[in-house]
Short mmCIF file of C-alpha atoms in Angstrom, two decimals:
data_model
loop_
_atom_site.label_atom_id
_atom_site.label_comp_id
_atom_site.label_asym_id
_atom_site.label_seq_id
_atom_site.Cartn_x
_atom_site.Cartn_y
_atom_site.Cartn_z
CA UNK A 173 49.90 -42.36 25.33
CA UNK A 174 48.74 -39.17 23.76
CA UNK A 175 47.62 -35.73 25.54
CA UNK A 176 45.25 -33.22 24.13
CA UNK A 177 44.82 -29.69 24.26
CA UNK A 178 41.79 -27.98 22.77
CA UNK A 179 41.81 -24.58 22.22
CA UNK A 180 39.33 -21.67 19.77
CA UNK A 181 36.49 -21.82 22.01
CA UNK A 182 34.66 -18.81 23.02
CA UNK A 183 31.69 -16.26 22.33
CA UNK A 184 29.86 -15.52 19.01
CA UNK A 185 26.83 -14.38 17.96
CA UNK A 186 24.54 -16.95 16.18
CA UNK A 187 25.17 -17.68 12.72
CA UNK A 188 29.03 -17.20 13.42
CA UNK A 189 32.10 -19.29 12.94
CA UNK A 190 34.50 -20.80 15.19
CA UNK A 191 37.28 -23.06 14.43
CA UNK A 192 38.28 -25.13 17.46
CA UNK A 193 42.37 -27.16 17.68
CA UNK A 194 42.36 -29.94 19.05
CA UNK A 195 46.62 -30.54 19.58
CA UNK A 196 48.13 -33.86 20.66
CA UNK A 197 51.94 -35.18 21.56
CA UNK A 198 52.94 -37.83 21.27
CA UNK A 199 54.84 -39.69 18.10
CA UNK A 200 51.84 -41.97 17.16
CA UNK A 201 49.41 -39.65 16.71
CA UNK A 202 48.59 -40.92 13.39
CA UNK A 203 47.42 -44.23 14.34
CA UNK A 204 44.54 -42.41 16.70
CA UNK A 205 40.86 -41.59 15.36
CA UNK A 206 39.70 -38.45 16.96
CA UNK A 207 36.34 -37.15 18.28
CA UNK A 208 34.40 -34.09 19.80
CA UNK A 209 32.04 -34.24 22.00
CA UNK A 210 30.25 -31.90 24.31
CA UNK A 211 28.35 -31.09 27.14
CA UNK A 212 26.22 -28.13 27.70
CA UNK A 213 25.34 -27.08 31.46
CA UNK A 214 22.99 -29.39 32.98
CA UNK A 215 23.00 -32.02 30.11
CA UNK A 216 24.83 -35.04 29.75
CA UNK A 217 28.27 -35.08 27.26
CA UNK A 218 27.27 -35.84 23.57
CA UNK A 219 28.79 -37.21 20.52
CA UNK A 220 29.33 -34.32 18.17
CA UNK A 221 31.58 -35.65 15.17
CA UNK A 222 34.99 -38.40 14.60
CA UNK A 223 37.13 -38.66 12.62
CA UNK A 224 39.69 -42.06 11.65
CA UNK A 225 42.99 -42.48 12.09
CA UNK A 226 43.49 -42.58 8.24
CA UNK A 227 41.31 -39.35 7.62
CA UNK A 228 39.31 -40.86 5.49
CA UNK A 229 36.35 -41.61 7.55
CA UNK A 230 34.21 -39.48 9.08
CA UNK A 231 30.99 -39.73 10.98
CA UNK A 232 28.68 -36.34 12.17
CA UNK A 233 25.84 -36.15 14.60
CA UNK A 234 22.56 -35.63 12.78
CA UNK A 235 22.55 -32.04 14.29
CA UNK A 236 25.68 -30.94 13.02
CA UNK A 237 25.76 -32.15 9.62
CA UNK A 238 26.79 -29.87 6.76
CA UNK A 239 27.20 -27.12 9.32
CA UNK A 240 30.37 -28.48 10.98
CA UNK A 241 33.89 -30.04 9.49
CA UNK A 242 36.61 -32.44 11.09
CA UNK A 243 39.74 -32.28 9.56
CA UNK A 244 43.15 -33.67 10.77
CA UNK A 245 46.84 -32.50 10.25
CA UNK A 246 48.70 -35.50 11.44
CA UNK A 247 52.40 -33.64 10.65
CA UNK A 248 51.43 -31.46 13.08
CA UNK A 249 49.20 -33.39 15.09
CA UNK A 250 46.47 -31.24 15.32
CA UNK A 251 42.57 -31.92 14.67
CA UNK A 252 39.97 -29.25 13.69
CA UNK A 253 36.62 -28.57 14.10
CA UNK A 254 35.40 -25.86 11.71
CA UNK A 255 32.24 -24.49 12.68
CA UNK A 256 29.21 -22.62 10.99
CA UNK A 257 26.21 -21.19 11.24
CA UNK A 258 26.50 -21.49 14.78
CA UNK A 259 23.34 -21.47 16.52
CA UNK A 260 22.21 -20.82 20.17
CA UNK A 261 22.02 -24.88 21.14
CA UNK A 262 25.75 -25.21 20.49
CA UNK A 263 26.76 -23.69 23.69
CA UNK A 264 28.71 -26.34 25.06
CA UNK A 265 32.17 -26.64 26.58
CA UNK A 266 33.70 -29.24 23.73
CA UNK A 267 36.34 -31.80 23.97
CA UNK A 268 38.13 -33.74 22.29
CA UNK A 269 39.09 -37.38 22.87
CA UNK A 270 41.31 -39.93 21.60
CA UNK A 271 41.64 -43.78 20.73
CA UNK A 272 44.10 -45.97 19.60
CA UNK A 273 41.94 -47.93 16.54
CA UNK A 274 39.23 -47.88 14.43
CA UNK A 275 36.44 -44.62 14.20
CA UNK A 276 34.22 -44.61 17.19
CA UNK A 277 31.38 -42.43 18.51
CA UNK A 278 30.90 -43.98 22.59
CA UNK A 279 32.78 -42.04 24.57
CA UNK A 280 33.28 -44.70 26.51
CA UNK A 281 35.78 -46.51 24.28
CA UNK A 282 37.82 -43.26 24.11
CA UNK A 283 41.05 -43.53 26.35
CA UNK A 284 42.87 -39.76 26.36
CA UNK A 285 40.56 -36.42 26.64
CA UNK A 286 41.40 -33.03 26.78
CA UNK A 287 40.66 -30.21 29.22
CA UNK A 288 38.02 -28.91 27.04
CA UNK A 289 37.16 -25.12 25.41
CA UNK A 290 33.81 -23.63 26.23
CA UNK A 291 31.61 -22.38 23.25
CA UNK A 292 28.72 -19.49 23.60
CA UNK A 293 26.60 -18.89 20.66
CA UNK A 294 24.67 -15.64 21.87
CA UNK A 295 20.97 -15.27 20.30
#
């Protein structure tokens, strides 16, 4: 079992940066791929990016690409989400989920989810 804590959230001005943490315990946390998703107020939650258990594979929403970066630190169990250019649309509170396995983007087949960490691009 793994629990997550996000964390970077919060307000910036469109065009901005943000860097959101996604930290997990647990001793396995290498054999978990990793995704965000988020959900903005009155919209349903969304598939914003994953990332493998190995690293190596990554998959983005169409939206996001070459704007936003998943990386993972597995020695200190820690995922990132670095993003730019930041516009209005990406208010959202984001979270990130867990699953023991392959790369997925249903959140459905994502076991373990974190709190979440609201972001608020301003215009």
């Amino acid at each position: 079992q793994v629990q997550l804590v996000e964390s970077g959230g919060g307000l910036v001005q469109a065009g901005g940066s943000l860097r959101l943490s996604c930290a997990a315990s647990g001793r396995t946390f290498g054999t978990y791929s990793i995704a965000w998703f988020r959900q903005a107020p009155g919209k349903e939650r969304e598939f914003v990016v994953s990332i493998g258990w190995s690293g190596t594979s990554t998959y983005y929403q169409n939206s996001v690409k070459g704007r936003f970066t998943i990386s993972r630190d597995d020695a200190n169990n820690t995922v990132y989400l670095q993003m730019n250019s930041l516009k209005p649309e990406d208010t959202a509170n984001y979270y990130c989920a867990a699953r023991q396995g392959g790369i997925a983007i249903y959140e459905q087949l994502f076991a373990y989810w974190g709190q979440g960490t609201q972001v608020t691009v301003s215009s």
